[in-house]
Amino acid sequence: CKSLNGIDLFVDGNGDALAETVNNTLIVRADGGLKSIGAVQLHVENGKVTSTYPVVLPASDVLDPMKSAIAKAYEPFARAMGYTLMTTVPEDPAVVSLIGPSPVAKAAAPAPAPAPAPAPAPAPVAAAPAPAVAPAPVAVAKGTVVYPYGVTEIVKNADGAKEFDLFIVHTNDVHGHIEAVDGGMGYAKLATMLKMGRALTDNILYLDAGDTTHGTNLANMFEGETVGVALDMLGLDAIAPGNHDFNYGKDRLIEAAKLASEYTNIKVLSANVLDANGYLVFQPYQVYDFNGFKIAVVGLTTPDTATKTHPKNVEGLSFMSDVIVQNAQAAVDLAHTMVDYVIVLGHIGLDYDGASGVTSDLIINNVKGIDLFIDGHSHTVLPQGKKVGDSLIVSTGDFLKNVGLVQLHVKNDKVTATYPMLISAKDVLDPAASELARSYGITSIPDDPQVSEYVGYMKAQLSDKLNKVIATIPEALDGVRDNVRTKPTNLSRLITQAMTAESGADFTITNGGGIRASMKAGNVTIGDVINVLPFTNIITVCEIKGSEVYAALEHGYSMLPETNGAFSQTDLQVVYNRFGAPGKRILRVLLNGKAIDKNATYKVATNDFMAAGGDGYSMFGRVLTEGSLLSDVFMDFLSKYYPAK
């Protein structure tokens, strides 16, 4: 090194541990006989090494980390990555199989390595910035219990059977339908069926693919708490957050995940939701053990959450749309070194309706090794599942109109047969008329009394909430059916004004049929607003061309003077001839006193029903954002401009 300039690093042998600099060259050496190992960390910026850090790790620190000053110093960094250094380092089983375990290691580790303390599901520092590719686990061989991110497996059945049937129960897009309404079976019936199943076998795993905690008054008025309690009563194992589960704000969801981790067996899983510092917000996956047959359940949340809830609800979060597809293969490959079966529990969907373009079949086509994809978001009904390559996608629709069941026949830790099916709400609500129920000798499915009692109690609390006064209005607001379906009223003007103000759109077009009641002058309660806007419609912003604005209004005004639920209520100024031929009635449309440019593009606020083509409104373009319930938007507006007296 003295005689030759330009050597940056000299990794030496034949001596004791060393780190010294000679003629600008760093010389490093570890002890012989593996009494230590050396490492040199280089910090590189723009192709240049800006810092160099040599270190030597003695064998004693590896064999007894609990007494290691180095392990203690680096423990905070390890925990930030989701695992711990303060545990026995297990031997690599592949090497052990060749040479046998060392006597020293046997003495140092008389038992299998204990798992590190599991990272709490919602902790912002629960994982590394690139969670789609897991960090190297402390041990990766199947049979160990130490997994990346500090995850500890949950043993569901340990009766020792080598051949058995495993039943995966799954739901998605329940949208707060705790009760048996809108064609769904309700949680009280599902609870009874789950208890019946668990009375027969311990081989049951219940998973939910998200959009579960928001969508009805019984859910919304308690910010999803009622749904969480009910799911705990049902024995839910894991859930992947959907975009509408963020509707109460990210802090509320993160706190709910933390409480679920501390006080229930529910795991809130998502491997692609990052905070502002690039760390995972939720636990990315969970491992379940059935008689030695190990299942990894990996959670995913649609990247379109960024636009399919109000932006303020996910401020500071990102959803890794590229990484989900591009880097997920390494994670799945790693999972298969540790488990026998990989399930993706994804609120992703099969519809190409979001800005990211990420769908469940796109993921499967680009990532090999996913055995089962339990899907949500697109409300797709797949009676027998959908086979994509070697993977199976299953989805139940929405509102608990179906519950999904995937039966796996397992023999010697291998799945030898897979049977997907849906059980419909019709079969559950009227089993006497169901061929499926009769084939199992089931003639009635009663409501679970504990779930029913809880729901009844919370409905009483809901009644109190609905009576809360939120505003005082100086005049009666007209929501008479014949009026809101044929002309603007003072109520419809306020509603469209509220929608435009909340969404940041240029204007609003909504359907008069969505306005269902009038409001008296004086005090206004939450219940009064919900009577006016009873549907669980979400405020939605779409792109629309000026020419399509005319087309939308022509459609809304086409049946005049007859009443029409599709009548266009808007805060635009519309000049029309009600006696003109349908399709030729709109003469002029003004926005803030200026004519709409038919060639320009605008942002229109509407509701999700109309954005999807409801009431014949096929002219709205690409969805830009989705936000809160219309009733919540109007409540906030009235509270702000007409405060309660």
XYZ file of C-alpha atoms in Angstrom:
645
model
C 0.000 0.000 0.000
C 2.971 2.345 0.641
C 4.439 1.573 -2.758
C 1.284 1.656 -4.885
C -1.077 4.615 -5.025
C -4.829 4.333 -5.786
C -5.833 1.207 -3.841
C -9.027 2.177 -2.007
C -9.472 -0.949 0.136
C -7.123 -3.824 0.969
C -8.941 -6.843 2.480
C -6.100 -8.696 4.183
C -5.421 -12.068 5.780
C -2.724 -13.775 7.853
C -3.051 -11.990 11.171
C -5.335 -10.628 13.837
C -8.233 -8.217 13.389
C -7.080 -4.896 11.983
C -8.330 -1.624 10.502
C -5.779 1.026 9.609
C -5.054 3.526 6.840
C -1.761 3.525 4.935
C -1.147 6.009 2.081
C -4.899 6.742 1.829
C -5.633 3.011 1.578
C -7.828 1.342 4.200
C -6.484 -2.075 5.271
C -8.953 -4.365 7.061
C -8.592 -7.846 8.497
C -10.710 -10.193 10.626
C -9.448 -12.784 13.107
C -8.580 -16.244 11.839
C -10.783 -19.236 12.544
C -13.950 -17.117 12.229
C -13.304 -15.642 15.665
C -14.675 -12.465 14.045
C -16.054 -11.241 10.744
C -15.416 -7.863 9.173
C -17.619 -5.456 7.304
C -16.945 -2.206 5.500
C -19.860 0.148 4.859
C -19.389 2.564 1.951
C -21.687 5.557 1.492
C -21.929 6.338 -2.230
C -23.283 9.530 -3.803
C -23.224 10.158 -7.564
C -20.682 7.414 -8.137
C -18.336 8.626 -5.401
C -17.583 7.161 -1.968
C -18.189 9.938 0.536
C -17.781 7.948 3.788
C -16.207 4.633 4.865
C -17.039 2.742 8.079
C -15.045 -0.444 8.940
C -16.315 -2.712 11.722
C -15.371 -6.098 13.212
C -18.035 -8.346 14.766
C -16.587 -10.853 17.270
C -17.942 -14.403 17.319
C -18.923 -13.937 20.958
C -21.427 -11.249 19.926
C -23.018 -13.639 17.422
C -23.142 -16.587 19.826
C -24.534 -14.545 22.738
C -26.208 -11.369 21.399
C -27.854 -10.644 24.750
C -24.415 -9.691 26.125
C -23.265 -7.855 22.996
C -22.649 -4.122 23.225
C -22.816 -3.964 19.424
C -26.213 -5.695 19.316
C -27.490 -3.379 22.034
C -26.264 -0.293 20.157
C -27.911 -1.338 16.891
C -31.122 -2.736 18.425
C -33.151 0.478 17.806
C -32.302 0.291 14.107
C -33.221 -3.394 13.940
C -36.579 -2.771 15.597
C -37.253 -0.014 13.091
C -36.815 -2.716 10.435
C -39.337 -4.965 12.177
C -37.102 -7.513 13.929
C -34.653 -7.806 16.840
C -30.935 -8.495 17.338
C -31.372 -9.526 20.971
C -32.027 -13.180 20.186
C -30.014 -16.283 19.434
C -28.898 -16.400 15.814
C -30.114 -19.724 14.372
C -27.939 -21.867 12.184
C -28.646 -22.082 8.471
C -30.369 -25.474 8.067
C -28.941 -25.994 4.584
C -25.410 -25.859 6.026
C -26.378 -27.906 9.067
C -27.745 -30.622 6.780
C -24.291 -30.936 5.206
C -21.977 -30.691 8.230
C -24.181 -31.011 11.311
C -24.684 -28.402 14.051
C -21.618 -27.148 15.876
C -21.136 -28.038 19.552
C -20.763 -24.354 20.379
C -24.035 -23.507 18.660
C -25.769 -26.385 20.429
C -24.606 -25.063 23.758
C -25.535 -21.505 22.905
C -28.936 -22.376 21.449
C -30.458 -25.448 23.124
C -33.896 -24.553 21.722
C -35.141 -23.190 18.393
C -34.643 -19.456 18.064
C -37.489 -17.537 19.687
C -39.389 -15.120 17.505
C -38.703 -11.439 18.048
C -41.402 -9.346 19.632
C -43.984 -8.790 16.888
C -44.200 -5.251 15.629
C -47.602 -3.680 16.395
C -49.706 -3.654 13.251
C -50.139 0.092 12.886
C -46.764 1.284 14.161
C -45.203 3.720 11.671
C -41.764 2.188 12.234
C -42.862 -1.412 11.840
C -40.898 -2.052 8.668
C -38.402 -0.899 6.096
C -39.049 1.658 3.365
C -39.358 -0.962 0.601
C -41.796 -3.466 2.100
C -42.762 -5.277 -1.116
C -39.354 -6.964 -0.911
C -38.937 -8.287 2.617
C -35.607 -7.846 4.409
C -33.517 -10.966 4.826
C -35.131 -12.965 7.623
C -33.169 -14.108 10.619
C -33.945 -17.625 9.415
C -35.692 -18.603 6.201
C -36.018 -22.352 6.380
C -39.463 -23.815 6.733
C -40.050 -24.961 10.266
C -38.510 -21.938 11.955
C -40.667 -19.376 13.723
C -38.703 -16.214 12.975
C -40.148 -14.236 10.045
C -39.348 -10.883 8.425
C -40.832 -7.773 10.061
C -41.055 -9.500 13.427
C -44.153 -11.498 12.476
C -44.913 -14.466 14.737
C -47.009 -17.288 13.322
C -50.402 -18.062 14.821
C -51.146 -21.743 15.419
C -54.792 -22.392 14.554
C -54.765 -26.182 14.916
C -52.122 -28.541 16.282
C -53.925 -31.906 16.484
C -51.225 -33.525 14.325
C -53.368 -34.577 11.362
C -51.430 -35.004 8.122
C -54.520 -35.092 5.908
C -57.442 -32.740 6.489
C -59.789 -30.186 4.925
C -59.136 -26.487 5.528
C -61.961 -23.967 5.084
C -61.186 -20.353 4.153
C -64.240 -18.148 4.730
C -64.035 -14.787 2.965
C -66.047 -11.579 2.573
C -65.461 -8.229 0.884
C -67.099 -4.830 0.351
C -69.617 -5.243 3.168
C -69.775 -1.418 3.415
C -71.130 -1.329 6.944
C -74.081 -3.641 6.255
C -74.121 -5.084 9.748
C -77.823 -5.852 9.500
C -79.598 -7.966 6.910
C -80.509 -5.108 4.532
C -80.073 -4.355 0.823
C -80.076 -8.070 -0.032
C -77.379 -9.018 2.476
C -77.470 -11.696 5.166
C -76.108 -9.550 8.032
C -73.485 -10.380 10.616
C -75.858 -12.111 13.052
C -76.541 -14.896 10.511
C -72.881 -15.131 9.502
C -71.890 -15.429 13.173
C -74.230 -18.403 13.563
C -72.757 -20.142 10.522
C -69.198 -19.564 11.719
C -70.054 -21.012 15.133
C -71.621 -24.027 13.438
C -68.468 -24.523 11.384
C -66.082 -24.106 14.320
C -68.114 -26.638 16.301
C -67.132 -29.174 13.641
C -63.510 -28.213 12.912
C -60.699 -25.919 14.001
C -59.500 -25.694 10.419
C -61.262 -22.405 9.613
C -59.646 -19.131 8.549
C -61.920 -16.081 8.165
C -60.594 -13.220 5.997
C -62.092 -9.944 4.748
C -60.880 -7.975 1.695
C -61.861 -4.495 2.851
C -64.324 -1.620 2.386
C -66.020 -2.972 5.463
C -66.280 -0.225 8.085
C -68.095 2.528 6.164
C -71.381 2.837 4.310
C -74.428 2.746 6.613
C -75.604 4.967 9.468
C -74.955 2.192 11.965
C -71.323 2.140 10.827
C -70.722 5.768 9.931
C -72.173 7.402 13.031
C -69.651 5.481 15.164
C -66.731 5.859 12.721
C -66.609 2.115 12.073
C -66.469 1.024 15.727
C -69.668 -1.019 15.442
C -68.210 -2.995 12.534
C -64.943 -3.629 14.366
C -66.701 -4.940 17.468
C -68.974 -7.161 15.369
C -66.019 -8.607 13.441
C -64.287 -9.429 16.703
C -67.451 -11.233 17.837
C -67.397 -13.170 14.542
C -63.770 -14.208 15.079
C -62.301 -12.499 12.014
C -58.660 -13.454 11.521
C -57.434 -10.734 9.140
C -58.614 -7.812 7.027
C -57.008 -5.711 4.304
C -58.036 -2.028 4.483
C -60.025 -0.799 1.498
C -60.118 2.757 0.190
C -63.382 3.574 2.016
C -61.983 2.257 5.295
C -59.894 5.459 5.216
C -63.050 7.620 5.079
C -62.742 8.558 8.759
C -59.138 9.630 8.195
C -55.890 7.690 8.344
C -55.326 8.400 12.048
C -58.629 6.787 12.960
C -57.837 3.670 10.902
C -54.293 3.385 12.265
C -55.594 3.671 15.817
C -58.263 1.033 15.112
C -55.581 -1.315 13.749
C -53.501 -0.764 16.873
C -56.456 -1.529 19.150
C -57.271 -4.650 17.098
C -53.680 -5.860 17.495
C -53.656 -5.246 21.257
C -57.122 -6.444 22.261
C -58.363 -8.868 19.575
C -57.061 -11.593 17.273
C -57.785 -9.481 14.172
C -54.768 -8.551 12.051
C -55.029 -5.450 9.849
C -52.730 -6.260 6.913
C -51.387 -4.117 4.095
C -47.944 -4.457 2.527
C -48.111 -1.334 0.365
C -49.316 1.571 2.545
C -46.375 3.791 3.502
C -46.152 6.870 5.683
C -44.437 10.129 4.739
C -41.043 8.676 5.764
C -41.451 5.581 3.610
C -42.248 3.162 6.449
C -45.042 0.615 6.497
C -48.151 1.791 8.321
C -49.698 -1.653 8.840
C -48.418 -5.162 9.437
C -47.721 -6.499 5.915
C -48.633 -10.168 6.370
C -49.461 -12.894 8.875
C -48.580 -16.603 8.989
C -51.127 -19.191 10.169
C -50.274 -22.799 11.078
C -52.706 -25.686 10.644
C -51.017 -28.914 11.791
C -47.707 -27.769 10.330
C -49.292 -26.582 7.074
C -48.338 -22.912 6.985
C -50.270 -20.162 5.196
C -48.984 -16.642 4.597
C -51.735 -14.026 4.209
C -50.391 -10.859 2.551
C -52.538 -7.711 2.623
C -52.787 -5.226 -0.259
C -54.718 -1.947 -0.547
C -55.630 -0.465 -3.924
C -53.210 2.283 -5.003
C -56.292 4.153 -6.201
C -57.088 4.871 -2.549
C -55.188 8.101 -3.178
C -58.176 9.292 -5.251
C -60.998 7.010 -4.077
C -61.333 8.605 -0.664
C -61.082 12.283 0.174
C -57.417 13.344 -0.268
C -57.304 14.728 3.276
C -58.053 11.213 4.585
C -54.761 9.842 3.231
C -52.583 12.926 3.432
C -48.938 11.879 3.855
C -49.542 8.280 2.723
C -48.450 6.524 -0.474
C -49.558 3.208 -1.944
C -46.649 1.903 -4.048
C -48.552 1.230 -7.285
C -45.385 0.276 -9.179
C -43.806 -1.835 -6.457
C -46.924 -4.002 -6.057
C -46.348 -5.457 -9.513
C -42.652 -4.934 -10.196
C -41.023 -5.974 -6.920
C -43.551 -8.374 -5.448
C -42.014 -11.486 -7.006
C -39.089 -11.476 -4.571
C -41.495 -11.263 -1.625
C -43.611 -14.178 -2.892
C -40.502 -16.255 -3.633
C -39.233 -15.584 -0.111
C -42.617 -16.497 1.349
C -42.510 -19.902 -0.336
C -39.237 -20.691 1.440
C -41.071 -20.341 4.742
C -44.685 -21.406 4.114
C -46.667 -23.903 2.065
C -49.438 -21.664 0.690
C -49.604 -17.943 -0.149
C -52.848 -15.957 -0.006
C -53.069 -12.350 -1.147
C -55.887 -10.595 0.686
C -56.290 -7.657 -1.639
C -58.670 -4.748 -1.916
C -57.619 -4.386 -5.566
C -60.463 -5.415 -7.898
C -60.786 -6.579 -11.491
C -61.989 -3.270 -13.009
C -59.587 -0.946 -14.829
C -61.291 2.145 -13.430
C -58.495 3.788 -11.467
C -55.519 5.947 -12.288
C -52.988 3.274 -11.285
C -54.281 0.579 -13.638
C -53.453 -2.048 -10.990
C -55.924 -4.950 -10.899
C -55.845 -8.338 -9.222
C -55.400 -10.235 -12.492
C -52.615 -7.836 -13.529
C -50.771 -8.677 -10.305
C -51.233 -12.415 -10.817
C -50.080 -12.231 -14.441
C -46.864 -10.548 -13.288
C -46.217 -12.352 -10.003
C -45.921 -16.126 -9.940
C -46.564 -18.191 -6.857
C -49.773 -16.611 -5.503
C -51.963 -19.591 -4.674
C -55.167 -17.725 -3.786
C -56.170 -14.082 -4.310
C -59.127 -13.015 -2.140
C -60.275 -9.878 -3.930
C -62.381 -6.814 -3.195
C -63.046 -3.292 -4.500
C -64.739 -4.036 -7.835
C -67.760 -5.768 -6.188
C -67.261 -8.686 -8.587
C -69.247 -11.874 -8.027
C -67.219 -15.006 -8.890
C -69.410 -18.047 -8.079
C -66.628 -20.567 -8.797
C -63.687 -18.204 -8.644
C -61.573 -17.145 -11.615
C -58.482 -19.094 -12.598
C -55.570 -16.951 -13.826
C -52.546 -19.087 -14.609
C -51.924 -21.250 -11.549
C -53.685 -18.802 -9.217
C -57.325 -18.596 -8.162
C -59.154 -15.274 -7.655
C -62.291 -15.281 -5.479
C -64.717 -12.448 -4.709
C -68.221 -12.331 -3.191
C -69.772 -9.136 -4.591
C -70.902 -6.739 -1.860
C -73.121 -6.039 1.162
C -72.908 -9.682 2.397
C -75.130 -10.804 -0.463
C -72.779 -13.798 -0.526
C -70.176 -15.277 1.756
C -67.270 -17.056 0.109
C -65.830 -20.446 1.007
C -62.675 -22.054 -0.360
C -62.154 -25.635 0.769
C -58.579 -26.916 0.559
C -57.776 -30.613 0.883
C -54.341 -30.835 2.502
C -52.185 -33.957 2.573
C -48.610 -33.959 3.928
C -48.447 -30.144 3.763
C -49.570 -30.085 0.116
C -52.892 -28.863 -1.289
C -54.263 -31.716 -3.382
C -57.663 -30.198 -4.231
C -59.368 -26.780 -4.123
C -63.137 -26.196 -4.067
C -64.382 -22.567 -4.241
C -68.039 -21.675 -3.761
C -70.400 -18.890 -2.706
C -73.196 -19.191 -0.170
C -75.908 -16.677 -1.069
C -77.870 -14.537 1.361
C -81.018 -16.048 -0.113
C -79.902 -19.517 1.009
C -79.081 -18.183 4.475
C -82.214 -16.080 5.010
C -84.594 -18.775 3.711
C -82.794 -22.115 4.147
C -86.051 -24.064 3.997
C -86.328 -23.114 0.329
C -82.634 -23.660 -0.384
C -81.478 -26.795 -2.141
C -77.981 -26.226 -0.748
C -79.225 -25.907 2.851
C -81.521 -28.932 2.515
C -78.611 -31.043 1.249
C -76.927 -30.443 4.616
C -80.121 -30.918 6.620
C -80.332 -27.228 7.553
C -83.846 -25.820 7.786
C -83.190 -22.634 9.787
C -80.282 -20.344 10.589
C -81.146 -18.202 13.614
C -79.506 -14.885 14.399
C -76.615 -15.141 16.811
C -78.040 -13.776 20.089
C -74.841 -12.002 21.182
C -74.432 -10.177 17.869
C -78.146 -9.323 17.791
C -78.015 -7.932 21.337
C -75.010 -5.767 20.481
C -76.615 -4.472 17.273
C -79.820 -3.626 19.148
C -77.859 -1.731 21.783
C -75.936 0.262 19.179
C -79.116 1.081 17.242
C -80.473 2.666 20.421
C -77.275 4.729 20.656
C -77.692 5.623 16.977
C -81.152 7.016 17.660
C -79.649 9.405 20.202
C -76.980 10.497 17.713
C -79.536 11.154 14.981
C -81.353 13.599 17.293
C -78.272 15.809 17.667
C -78.925 19.394 16.437
C -76.250 20.537 13.985
C -77.718 23.720 12.427
C -80.532 26.262 12.503
C -81.997 27.313 9.131
C -84.021 30.509 8.662
C -86.522 29.136 6.133
C -88.082 25.873 5.060
C -86.132 24.003 2.365
C -88.152 22.440 -0.444
C -87.495 18.751 -1.097
C -90.987 17.862 -2.316
C -90.751 14.932 -4.740
C -92.555 16.591 -7.669
C -90.470 19.751 -7.290
C -86.921 18.335 -7.028
C -87.640 16.098 -10.026
C -88.757 18.962 -12.293
C -86.968 22.169 -11.232
C -84.317 23.686 -8.963
C -85.416 24.420 -5.391
C -83.794 26.268 -2.521
C -82.812 22.889 -1.024
C -81.275 21.548 -4.233
C -79.307 24.779 -4.686
C -77.802 24.427 -1.210
C -76.933 20.760 -1.796
C -75.164 21.443 -5.104
C -73.422 24.461 -3.580
C -72.174 22.246 -0.739
C -70.944 19.578 -3.154
C -68.982 22.062 -5.259
C -67.435 23.716 -2.214
C -66.409 20.421 -0.621
C -64.995 18.788 -3.760
C -63.176 21.729 -5.346
C -64.941 20.965 -8.634
C -65.998 23.636 -11.121
C -69.693 22.820 -10.645
C -72.085 20.034 -9.633
C -74.649 17.923 -11.451
C -76.623 15.500 -9.280
C -79.959 13.706 -9.622
C -83.114 15.188 -8.163
C -84.299 11.680 -7.286
C -81.555 11.484 -4.664
C -83.276 14.232 -2.623
C -85.989 12.540 -0.582
C -87.445 15.023 1.944
C -87.945 18.668 2.824
C -86.587 20.473 5.886
C -88.572 22.735 8.189
C -87.265 26.109 9.315
C -85.502 26.046 12.665
C -83.274 23.421 14.227
C -81.840 20.707 11.950
C -80.738 17.336 13.317
C -78.433 14.718 11.828
C -81.532 12.592 11.274
C -83.176 15.409 9.285
C -80.219 15.524 6.875
C -80.175 11.755 6.475
C -83.904 11.842 5.680
C -83.095 14.290 2.874
C -80.080 12.287 1.601
C -80.710 8.716 2.826
C -78.589 6.874 0.276
C -74.971 6.042 0.991
C -73.777 7.901 -2.102
C -70.198 9.183 -2.145
C -69.257 12.562 -3.585
C -67.281 11.932 -6.782
C -65.395 14.284 -9.103
C -65.140 13.429 -12.806
C -63.660 15.012 -15.905
C -66.245 16.233 -18.393
C -66.074 18.118 -21.683
C -68.253 21.147 -22.219
C -70.161 19.313 -24.949
C -70.869 16.498 -22.478
C -72.215 19.037 -19.971
C -74.854 19.908 -22.550
C -75.502 16.187 -23.151
C -75.904 15.545 -19.413
C -78.365 18.398 -18.996
C -80.283 17.369 -22.117
C -80.628 13.925 -20.558
C -81.760 15.342 -17.213
C -84.297 17.718 -18.786
C -85.552 15.240 -21.418
C -88.775 14.160 -19.680
C -90.102 17.577 -18.659
C -92.802 18.439 -17.731
C -93.074 14.883 -16.345
C -91.308 14.123 -13.047
C -88.027 12.301 -13.462
C -85.581 11.054 -10.805
C -82.754 11.757 -13.264
C -83.614 15.470 -13.462
C -80.365 17.455 -13.317
C -79.975 19.485 -10.161
C -77.001 21.800 -10.681
C -75.387 25.056 -9.594
C -74.847 25.971 -13.260
C -77.192 28.531 -14.819
C -79.274 26.702 -17.424
C -81.326 28.414 -20.136
C -83.745 25.919 -21.722
C -87.001 25.493 -23.619
C -89.120 22.963 -21.785
C -91.381 22.657 -24.800
C -88.556 21.868 -27.219
C -87.952 18.379 -28.547
C -86.068 16.138 -26.094
C -82.370 16.421 -26.836
C -82.758 19.969 -28.158
C -83.956 21.795 -25.067
C -80.777 23.273 -23.596
C -80.140 26.688 -25.165
C -77.272 27.965 -23.045
C -75.259 26.901 -19.988
C -73.436 29.441 -17.843
C -70.734 28.975 -15.213
C -70.367 32.055 -13.019
C -72.129 34.112 -15.679
C -69.902 32.934 -18.566
C -70.960 30.430 -21.222
C -69.554 26.905 -20.978
C -66.948 26.205 -23.678
C -68.012 23.009 -25.439
C -64.404 22.183 -26.295
C -63.003 22.777 -22.798
C -62.606 20.184 -20.042
C -64.142 20.753 -16.608
C -64.319 19.028 -13.241
C -67.873 18.058 -12.261
C -68.943 16.950 -8.796
C -71.621 14.276 -8.730
C -72.298 11.083 -6.787
C -70.760 7.663 -7.313
C -74.070 6.253 -8.587
C -74.219 8.748 -11.445
C -70.465 8.603 -12.097
C -70.917 4.884 -12.790
C -73.695 5.588 -15.330
C -76.646 5.551 -12.941
C -79.915 7.187 -14.082
C -78.536 6.992 -17.632
C -75.714 9.509 -17.099
C -73.195 7.786 -19.383
C -71.454 11.036 -20.345
C -69.322 11.594 -17.238
C -65.680 10.899 -17.949
C -62.751 9.630 -15.905
C -63.194 9.611 -12.133
C -60.651 11.923 -10.515
C -61.500 11.598 -6.823
C -64.030 10.102 -4.436
C -64.830 11.604 -1.062
C -67.315 11.561 1.783
C -70.972 10.644 1.987
C -73.255 13.313 0.484
C -75.122 13.464 3.785
C -71.860 14.188 5.633
C -70.954 16.881 3.096
C -74.318 18.588 3.532
C -74.153 18.330 7.322
C -70.752 20.015 7.350
C -72.041 22.738 5.025
C -75.109 23.504 7.138
C -73.066 23.463 10.364
C -70.616 25.958 8.883
C -73.045 28.432 7.320
C -76.094 27.984 9.582
C -74.625 27.181 13.015
C -76.988 25.777 15.597
C -78.503 28.326 17.983
